[in-house]
PDB file of N, CA and C in Angstrom:
ATOM      1  N   ARG P   1     286.031  -4.078  95.734  1.00  0.00           N
ATOM      2  CA  ARG P   1     286.158  -3.525  94.561  1.00  0.00           C
ATOM      3  C   ARG P   1     285.394  -2.227  94.549  1.00  0.00           C
ATOM      4  N   ARG P   2     286.265  -1.078  94.210  1.00  0.00           N
ATOM      5  CA  ARG P   2     285.746   0.211  94.204  1.00  0.00           C
ATOM      6  C   ARG P   2     285.570   0.575  92.844  1.00  0.00           C
ATOM      7  N   PRO P   3     284.467   1.396  92.539  1.00  0.00           N
ATOM      8  CA  PRO P   3     284.099   1.813  91.029  1.00  0.00           C
ATOM      9  C   PRO P   3     285.409   2.540  90.461  1.00  0.00           C
ATOM     10  N   VAL P   4     286.074   3.179  91.300  1.00  0.00           N
ATOM     11  CA  VAL P   4     287.337   3.828  90.327  1.00  0.00           C
ATOM     12  C   VAL P   4     288.366   2.733  89.907  1.00  0.00           C
ATOM     13  N   HIS P   5     288.300   1.600  90.555  1.00  0.00           N
ATOM     14  CA  HIS P   5     289.307   0.658  90.032  1.00  0.00           C
ATOM     15  C   HIS P   5     288.552  -0.046  88.901  1.00  0.00           C
ATOM     16  N   ILE P   6     287.326  -0.258  88.890  1.00  0.00           N
ATOM     17  CA  ILE P   6     286.728  -0.961  87.976  1.00  0.00           C
ATOM     18  C   ILE P   6     286.535  -0.148  86.689  1.00  0.00           C
ATOM     19  N   ARG P   7     286.383   1.147  86.885  1.00  0.00           N
ATOM     20  CA  ARG P   7     286.485   2.272  85.869  1.00  0.00           C
ATOM     21  C   ARG P   7     287.788   2.128  85.062  1.00  0.00           C
ATOM     22  N   HIS P   8     288.877   2.018  85.826  1.00  0.00           N
ATOM     23  CA  HIS P   8     290.270   1.784  85.153  1.00  0.00           C
ATOM     24  C   HIS P   8     290.433   0.509  84.382  1.00  0.00           C
ATOM     25  N   LEU P   9     289.917  -0.468  85.188  1.00  0.00           N
ATOM     26  CA  LEU P   9     290.043  -1.906  84.413  1.00  0.00           C
ATOM     27  C   LEU P   9     289.204  -1.646  83.135  1.00  0.00           C
ATOM     28  N   VAL P  10     287.988  -1.308  83.066  1.00  0.00           N
ATOM     29  CA  VAL P  10     287.117  -1.258  81.925  1.00  0.00           C
ATOM     30  C   VAL P  10     287.957  -0.547  80.836  1.00  0.00           C
ATOM     31  N   SER P  11     288.671   0.627  81.225  1.00  0.00           N
ATOM     32  CA  SER P  11     289.549   1.380  80.353  1.00  0.00           C
ATOM     33  C   SER P  11     290.571   0.520  79.651  1.00  0.00           C
ATOM     34  N   LEU P  12     291.272  -0.075  80.485  1.00  0.00           N
ATOM     35  CA  LEU P  12     292.433  -1.002  80.097  1.00  0.00           C
ATOM     36  C   LEU P  12     291.859  -2.100  79.183  1.00  0.00           C
ATOM     37  N   LEU P  13     290.796  -2.786  79.591  1.00  0.00           N
ATOM     38  CA  LEU P  13     290.280  -3.841  78.606  1.00  0.00           C
ATOM     39  C   LEU P  13     289.718  -3.219  77.189  1.00  0.00           C
ATOM     40  N   ALA P  14     288.975  -2.273  77.309  1.00  0.00           N
ATOM     41  CA  ALA P  14     288.518  -1.528  75.983  1.00  0.00           C
ATOM     42  C   ALA P  14     289.751  -1.201  75.019  1.00  0.00           C
ATOM     43  N   THR P  15     290.784  -0.544  75.668  1.00  0.00           N
ATOM     44  CA  THR P  15     292.069  -0.248  74.985  1.00  0.00           C
ATOM     45  C   THR P  15     292.699  -1.409  74.425  1.00  0.00           C
ATOM     46  N   ALA P  16     292.537  -2.697  75.034  1.00  0.00           N
ATOM     47  CA  ALA P  16     293.275  -3.934  74.521  1.00  0.00           C
ATOM     48  C   ALA P  16     292.227  -4.566  73.501  1.00  0.00           C
ATOM     49  N   GLY P  17     291.091  -3.883  73.325  1.00  0.00           N
ATOM     50  CA  GLY P  17     290.175  -4.613  72.484  1.00  0.00           C
ATOM     51  C   GLY P  17     289.270  -5.737  73.167  1.00  0.00           C
ATOM     52  N   LYS P  18     289.339  -5.780  74.353  1.00  0.00           N
ATOM     53  CA  LYS P  18     288.455  -6.735  75.082  1.00  0.00           C
ATOM     54  C   LYS P  18     287.299  -6.252  75.409  1.00  0.00           C
ATOM     55  N   MET P  19     286.274  -5.862  74.420  1.00  0.00           N
ATOM     56  CA  MET P  19     285.183  -5.218  74.673  1.00  0.00           C
ATOM     57  C   MET P  19     284.085  -5.931  75.368  1.00  0.00           C
ATOM     58  N   GLU P  20     283.879  -7.333  75.177  1.00  0.00           N
ATOM     59  CA  GLU P  20     282.982  -8.153  75.939  1.00  0.00           C
ATOM     60  C   GLU P  20     283.315  -8.219  77.342  1.00  0.00           C
ATOM     61  N   GLU P  21     284.750  -8.308  77.647  1.00  0.00           N
ATOM     62  CA  GLU P  21     285.161  -8.416  79.042  1.00  0.00           C
ATOM     63  C   GLU P  21     284.736  -7.061  79.748  1.00  0.00           C
ATOM     64  N   ALA P  22     285.079  -6.026  78.914  1.00  0.00           N
ATOM     65  CA  ALA P  22     284.749  -4.690  79.490  1.00  0.00           C
ATOM     66  C   ALA P  22     283.340  -4.502  79.694  1.00  0.00           C
ATOM     67  N   LEU P  23     282.352  -4.907  78.858  1.00  0.00           N
ATOM     68  CA  LEU P  23     281.011  -4.815  79.120  1.00  0.00           C
ATOM     69  C   LEU P  23     280.557  -5.671  80.453  1.00  0.00           C
ATOM     70  N   VAL P  24     281.330  -6.906  80.796  1.00  0.00           N
ATOM     71  CA  VAL P  24     280.848  -7.465  81.988  1.00  0.00           C
ATOM     72  C   VAL P  24     281.488  -6.708  83.166  1.00  0.00           C
ATOM     73  N   GLU P  25     282.531  -6.157  83.117  1.00  0.00           N
ATOM     74  CA  GLU P  25     282.942  -5.371  84.285  1.00  0.00           C
ATOM     75  C   GLU P  25     282.063  -4.201  84.532  1.00  0.00           C
ATOM     76  N   VAL P  26     281.616  -3.580  83.108  1.00  0.00           N
ATOM     77  CA  VAL P  26     280.570  -2.321  83.536  1.00  0.00           C
ATOM     78  C   VAL P  26     279.336  -2.841  84.358  1.00  0.00           C
ATOM     79  N   ASP P  27     279.079  -3.988  83.815  1.00  0.00           N
ATOM     80  CA  ASP P  27     277.670  -4.384  84.403  1.00  0.00           C
ATOM     81  C   ASP P  27     278.022  -4.566  85.974  1.00  0.00           C
ATOM     82  N   GLY P  28     279.049  -5.150  86.268  1.00  0.00           N
ATOM     83  CA  GLY P  28     279.415  -5.110  87.895  1.00  0.00           C
ATOM     84  C   GLY P  28     279.468  -3.845  88.492  1.00  0.00           C
ATOM     85  N   TRP P  29     280.061  -2.929  87.592  1.00  0.00           N
ATOM     86  CA  TRP P  29     280.325  -1.520  88.227  1.00  0.00           C
ATOM     87  C   TRP P  29     278.983  -1.016  88.461  1.00  0.00           C
ATOM     88  N   LYS P  30     278.000  -1.070  87.481  1.00  0.00           N
ATOM     89  CA  LYS P  30     276.732  -0.423  87.657  1.00  0.00           C
ATOM     90  C   LYS P  30     275.841  -1.130  88.892  1.00  0.00           C
ATOM     91  N   ARG P  31     276.155  -2.485  89.120  1.00  0.00           N
ATOM     92  CA  ARG P  31     275.446  -3.026  90.330  1.00  0.00           C
ATOM     93  C   ARG P  31     276.084  -2.493  91.651  1.00  0.00           C
ATOM     94  N   LEU P  32     277.381  -2.313  91.607  1.00  0.00           N
ATOM     95  CA  LEU P  32     278.198  -1.782  92.802  1.00  0.00           C
ATOM     96  C   LEU P  32     277.566  -0.189  92.896  1.00  0.00           C
ATOM     97  N   ALA P  33     277.554   0.418  91.888  1.00  0.00           N
ATOM     98  CA  ALA P  33     277.180   1.913  92.124  1.00  0.00           C
ATOM     99  C   ALA P  33     276.126   2.268  91.034  1.00  0.00           C
ATOM    100  N   PRO P  34     275.038   1.958  91.266  1.00  0.00           N
ATOM    101  CA  PRO P  34     273.883   2.264  90.344  1.00  0.00           C
ATOM    102  C   PRO P  34     273.631   3.466  89.978  1.00  0.00           C
ATOM    103  N   GLY P  35     273.988   4.648  90.836  1.00  0.00           N
ATOM    104  CA  GLY P  35     273.639   5.890  90.475  1.00  0.00           C
ATOM    105  C   GLY P  35     275.064   6.649  89.830  1.00  0.00           C
ATOM    106  N   ASP P  36     275.999   5.857  89.504  1.00  0.00           N
ATOM    107  CA  ASP P  36     277.226   6.378  88.903  1.00  0.00           C
ATOM    108  C   ASP P  36     276.994   6.666  87.255  1.00  0.00           C
ATOM    109  N   ARG P  37     276.637   7.742  86.862  1.00  0.00           N
ATOM    110  CA  ARG P  37     276.371   8.107  85.585  1.00  0.00           C
ATOM    111  C   ARG P  37     277.429   7.577  84.746  1.00  0.00           C
ATOM    112  N   VAL P  38     278.684   7.632  85.080  1.00  0.00           N
ATOM    113  CA  VAL P  38     279.688   7.224  84.330  1.00  0.00           C
ATOM    114  C   VAL P  38     279.660   5.754  83.878  1.00  0.00           C
ATOM    115  N   ALA P  39     279.297   5.009  84.784  1.00  0.00           N
ATOM    116  CA  ALA P  39     279.222   3.664  84.435  1.00  0.00           C
ATOM    117  C   ALA P  39     278.244   3.482  83.223  1.00  0.00           C
ATOM    118  N   TRP P  40     276.863   4.178  83.401  1.00  0.00           N
ATOM    119  CA  TRP P  40     275.921   4.065  82.461  1.00  0.00           C
ATOM    120  C   TRP P  40     276.448   4.492  81.077  1.00  0.00           C
ATOM    121  N   ARG P  41     276.976   5.522  81.037  1.00  0.00           N
ATOM    122  CA  ARG P  41     277.688   6.300  80.002  1.00  0.00           C
ATOM    123  C   ARG P  41     278.708   5.331  79.217  1.00  0.00           C
ATOM    124  N   THR P  42     279.567   4.879  80.086  1.00  0.00           N
ATOM    125  CA  THR P  42     280.739   4.070  79.498  1.00  0.00           C
ATOM    126  C   THR P  42     279.998   2.590  78.871  1.00  0.00           C
ATOM    127  N   ARG P  43     279.003   2.157  79.485  1.00  0.00           N
ATOM    128  CA  ARG P  43     278.342   1.079  78.659  1.00  0.00           C
ATOM    129  C   ARG P  43     277.995   1.468  77.415  1.00  0.00           C
ATOM    130  N   SER P  44     277.242   2.318  77.194  1.00  0.00           N
ATOM    131  CA  SER P  44     276.710   2.868  75.919  1.00  0.00           C
ATOM    132  C   SER P  44     277.800   3.201  74.997  1.00  0.00           C
ATOM    133  N   GLU P  45     278.982   3.837  75.614  1.00  0.00           N
ATOM    134  CA  GLU P  45     280.054   3.909  74.606  1.00  0.00           C
ATOM    135  C   GLU P  45     280.680   2.519  74.081  1.00  0.00           C
ATOM    136  N   LEU P  46     280.809   1.674  75.110  1.00  0.00           N
ATOM    137  CA  LEU P  46     281.240   0.586  74.626  1.00  0.00           C
ATOM    138  C   LEU P  46     280.503  -0.217  73.498  1.00  0.00           C
ATOM    139  N   LEU P  47     279.119  -0.130  73.754  1.00  0.00           N
ATOM    140  CA  LEU P  47     278.235  -0.799  72.814  1.00  0.00           C
ATOM    141  C   LEU P  47     278.401  -0.084  71.414  1.00  0.00           C
ATOM    142  N   THR P  48     278.365   1.394  71.610  1.00  0.00           N
ATOM    143  CA  THR P  48     278.562   1.935  70.262  1.00  0.00           C
ATOM    144  C   THR P  48     279.783   1.649  69.544  1.00  0.00           C
ATOM    145  N   GLU P  49     280.878   1.564  70.297  1.00  0.00           N
ATOM    146  CA  GLU P  49     282.217   1.128  69.753  1.00  0.00           C
ATOM    147  C   GLU P  49     282.162  -0.262  69.010  1.00  0.00           C
ATOM    148  N   MET P  50     281.276  -1.000  69.718  1.00  0.00           N
ATOM    149  CA  MET P  50     281.173  -2.470  69.021  1.00  0.00           C
ATOM    150  C   MET P  50     280.154  -2.553  67.796  1.00  0.00           C
ATOM    151  N   GLY P  51     279.630  -1.397  67.762  1.00  0.00           N
ATOM    152  CA  GLY P  51     278.685  -1.379  66.651  1.00  0.00           C
ATOM    153  C   GLY P  51     277.160  -1.771  66.956  1.00  0.00           C
ATOM    154  N   ARG P  52     276.909  -2.117  68.211  1.00  0.00           N
ATOM    155  CA  ARG P  52     275.750  -2.203  68.777  1.00  0.00           C
ATOM    156  C   ARG P  52     274.972  -1.181  69.062  1.00  0.00           C
ATOM    157  N   ILE P  53     274.610  -0.271  68.169  1.00  0.00           N
ATOM    158  CA  ILE P  53     273.920   0.949  68.457  1.00  0.00           C
ATOM    159  C   ILE P  53     272.595   0.781  68.932  1.00  0.00           C
ATOM    160  N   GLY P  54     271.784  -0.082  68.571  1.00  0.00           N
ATOM    161  CA  GLY P  54     270.580  -0.252  69.063  1.00  0.00           C
ATOM    162  C   GLY P  54     270.514  -0.444  70.617  1.00  0.00           C
ATOM    163  N   GLU P  55     271.482  -1.287  70.896  1.00  0.00           N
ATOM    164  CA  GLU P  55     271.645  -1.614  72.392  1.00  0.00           C
ATOM    165  C   GLU P  55     272.116  -0.444  73.087  1.00  0.00           C
ATOM    166  N   ALA P  56     273.110   0.450  72.696  1.00  0.00           N
ATOM    167  CA  ALA P  56     273.386   1.445  73.194  1.00  0.00           C
ATOM    168  C   ALA P  56     272.281   2.611  73.360  1.00  0.00           C
ATOM    169  N   VAL P  57     271.448   2.568  72.474  1.00  0.00           N
ATOM    170  CA  VAL P  57     270.079   3.517  72.669  1.00  0.00           C
ATOM    171  C   VAL P  57     269.169   2.875  73.860  1.00  0.00           C
ATOM    172  N   VAL P  58     269.087   1.810  73.761  1.00  0.00           N
ATOM    173  CA  VAL P  58     268.347   1.243  75.065  1.00  0.00           C
ATOM    174  C   VAL P  58     268.947   1.411  76.287  1.00  0.00           C
ATOM    175  N   GLU P  59     270.301   1.463  76.309  1.00  0.00           N
ATOM    176  CA  GLU P  59     270.944   1.796  77.473  1.00  0.00           C
ATOM    177  C   GLU P  59     270.826   3.305  77.877  1.00  0.00           C
ATOM    178  N   LEU P  60     271.123   3.905  76.965  1.00  0.00           N
ATOM    179  CA  LEU P  60     270.851   5.576  77.113  1.00  0.00           C
ATOM    180  C   LEU P  60     269.580   5.927  77.462  1.00  0.00           C
ATOM    181  N   ARG P  61     268.373   5.302  77.095  1.00  0.00           N
ATOM    182  CA  ARG P  61     267.325   5.413  77.257  1.00  0.00           C
ATOM    183  C   ARG P  61     266.793   5.234  78.632  1.00  0.00           C
ATOM    184  N   ARG P  62     267.505   4.124  79.168  1.00  0.00           N
ATOM    185  CA  ARG P  62     267.266   3.723  80.653  1.00  0.00           C
ATOM    186  C   ARG P  62     268.060   4.608  81.302  1.00  0.00           C
ATOM    187  N   ALA P  63     269.086   5.037  81.000  1.00  0.00           N
ATOM    188  CA  ALA P  63     269.942   6.211  81.968  1.00  0.00           C
ATOM    189  C   ALA P  63     269.104   7.397  82.047  1.00  0.00           C
ATOM    190  N   ALA P  64     268.582   7.941  80.730  1.00  0.00           N
ATOM    191  CA  ALA P  64     267.893   9.048  80.625  1.00  0.00           C
ATOM    192  C   ALA P  64     266.734   9.038  81.601  1.00  0.00           C
ATOM    193  N   SER P  65     265.832   7.872  81.471  1.00  0.00           N
ATOM    194  CA  SER P  65     264.908   7.778  82.547  1.00  0.00           C
ATOM    195  C   SER P  65     265.178   7.779  83.805  1.00  0.00           C
ATOM    196  N   LYS P  66     266.395   7.153  84.248  1.00  0.00           N
ATOM    197  CA  LYS P  66     266.962   6.980  85.665  1.00  0.00           C
ATOM    198  C   LYS P  66     267.414   8.357  86.238  1.00  0.00           C
ATOM    199  N   PHE P  67     268.151   9.010  85.383  1.00  0.00           N
ATOM    200  CA  PHE P  67     268.621  10.293  85.752  1.00  0.00           C
ATOM    201  C   PHE P  67     267.795  11.558  85.545  1.00  0.00           C
ATOM    202  N   GLY P  68     266.861  11.424  84.570  1.00  0.00           N
ATOM    203  CA  GLY P  68     266.052  12.630  84.381  1.00  0.00           C
ATOM    204  C   GLY P  68     266.687  13.836  83.498  1.00  0.00           C
ATOM    205  N   ALA P  69     266.040  14.759  83.540  1.00  0.00           N
ATOM    206  CA  ALA P  69     266.521  15.857  82.827  1.00  0.00           C
ATOM    207  C   ALA P  69     267.794  16.399  83.165  1.00  0.00           C
ATOM    208  N   GLU P  70     268.199  16.274  84.366  1.00  0.00           N
ATOM    209  CA  GLU P  70     269.281  16.893  84.894  1.00  0.00           C
ATOM    210  C   GLU P  70     270.756  16.415  84.104  1.00  0.00           C
ATOM    211  N   ASP P  71     270.677  15.396  83.511  1.00  0.00           N
ATOM    212  CA  ASP P  71     271.879  14.737  82.786  1.00  0.00           C
ATOM    213  C   ASP P  71     271.752  15.296  81.217  1.00  0.00           C
ATOM    214  N   GLU P  72     272.214  16.508  80.941  1.00  0.00           N
ATOM    215  CA  GLU P  72     272.108  17.061  79.471  1.00  0.00           C
ATOM    216  C   GLU P  72     272.995  16.121  78.754  1.00  0.00           C
ATOM    217  N   GLU P  73     274.156  15.568  79.136  1.00  0.00           N
ATOM    218  CA  GLU P  73     275.068  14.819  78.206  1.00  0.00           C
ATOM    219  C   GLU P  73     274.501  13.456  77.863  1.00  0.00           C
ATOM    220  N   MET P  74     273.681  12.925  78.822  1.00  0.00           N
ATOM    221  CA  MET P  74     273.246  11.675  78.561  1.00  0.00           C
ATOM    222  C   MET P  74     272.049  11.637  77.282  1.00  0.00           C
ATOM    223  N   ARG P  75     271.134  12.855  77.550  1.00  0.00           N
ATOM    224  CA  ARG P  75     270.278  13.215  76.571  1.00  0.00           C
ATOM    225  C   ARG P  75     270.790  13.362  75.301  1.00  0.00           C
ATOM    226  N   SER P  76     271.779  14.355  75.401  1.00  0.00           N
ATOM    227  CA  SER P  76     272.582  14.568  73.924  1.00  0.00           C
ATOM    228  C   SER P  76     272.955  13.329  73.246  1.00  0.00           C
ATOM    229  N   ARG P  77     273.713  12.388  74.135  1.00  0.00           N
ATOM    230  CA  ARG P  77     274.068  11.201  73.387  1.00  0.00           C
ATOM    231  C   ARG P  77     273.015  10.299  72.910  1.00  0.00           C
ATOM    232  N   LEU P  78     271.931  10.273  73.769  1.00  0.00           N
ATOM    233  CA  LEU P  78     270.758   9.550  73.259  1.00  0.00           C
ATOM    234  C   LEU P  78     270.219  10.085  71.822  1.00  0.00           C
ATOM    235  N   ALA P  79     270.243  11.602  71.819  1.00  0.00           N
ATOM    236  CA  ALA P  79     269.636  12.081  70.470  1.00  0.00           C
ATOM    237  C   ALA P  79     270.620  11.934  69.400  1.00  0.00           C
ATOM    238  N   ALA P  80     271.842  11.877  69.593  1.00  0.00           N
ATOM    239  CA  ALA P  80     273.012  11.506  68.521  1.00  0.00           C
ATOM    240  C   ALA P  80     272.829  10.057  68.136  1.00  0.00           C
ATOM    241  N   SER P  81     272.652   9.335  69.058  1.00  0.00           N
ATOM    242  CA  SER P  81     272.413   7.624  68.586  1.00  0.00           C
ATOM    243  C   SER P  81     271.158   7.542  67.708  1.00  0.00           C
ATOM    244  N   LEU P  82     270.146   8.178  68.297  1.00  0.00           N
ATOM    245  CA  LEU P  82     268.779   8.068  67.506  1.00  0.00           C
ATOM    246  C   LEU P  82     268.842   8.661  66.196  1.00  0.00           C
ATOM    247  N   ALA P  83     269.645   9.748  65.946  1.00  0.00           N
ATOM    248  CA  ALA P  83     269.806  10.298  64.738  1.00  0.00           C
ATOM    249  C   ALA P  83     270.701   9.459  63.888  1.00  0.00           C
ATOM    250  N   TYR P  84     271.607   8.751  64.440  1.00  0.00           N
ATOM    251  CA  TYR P  84     272.537   7.975  63.690  1.00  0.00           C
ATOM    252  C   TYR P  84     271.877   6.795  63.066  1.00  0.00           C
ATOM    253  N   LEU P  85     270.778   6.286  63.938  1.00  0.00           N
ATOM    254  CA  LEU P  85     270.103   5.061  63.520  1.00  0.00           C
ATOM    255  C   LEU P  85     269.153   5.348  62.463  1.00  0.00           C
ATOM    256  N   SER P  86     268.646   6.696  62.385  1.00  0.00           N
ATOM    257  CA  SER P  86     267.505   7.233  61.346  1.00  0.00           C
ATOM    258  C   SER P  86     268.408   7.136  60.081  1.00  0.00           C
ATOM    259  N   PHE P  87     269.701   7.240  60.088  1.00  0.00           N
ATOM    260  CA  PHE P  87     270.384   7.360  58.673  1.00  0.00           C
ATOM    261  C   PHE P  87     270.764   5.893  58.215  1.00  0.00           C
ATOM    262  N   VAL P  88     270.889   4.823  59.062  1.00  0.00           N
ATOM    263  CA  VAL P  88     271.574   3.773  58.886  1.00  0.00           C
ATOM    264  C   VAL P  88     270.430   2.778  58.271  1.00  0.00           C
TER     265      VAL P  88
END
């Protein structure tokens, strides 16, 4: 399996509303390509779509720690998620 194929499968599963299955596939994607920022980002997006914002924040914190200051988008998503949680 290649990351690009898993990415496509995750997209199809999410579109079909099979979010739990998509999460399982993303976990496999992250194991296969641990440095793939898109996999980390996708997992946080799925969790957010599922209303599991707290888990999405944990995922984004891990990603921000792993990829450091160089990933502005990841840090921006983390800030937005934290802001959302402060209003809920």
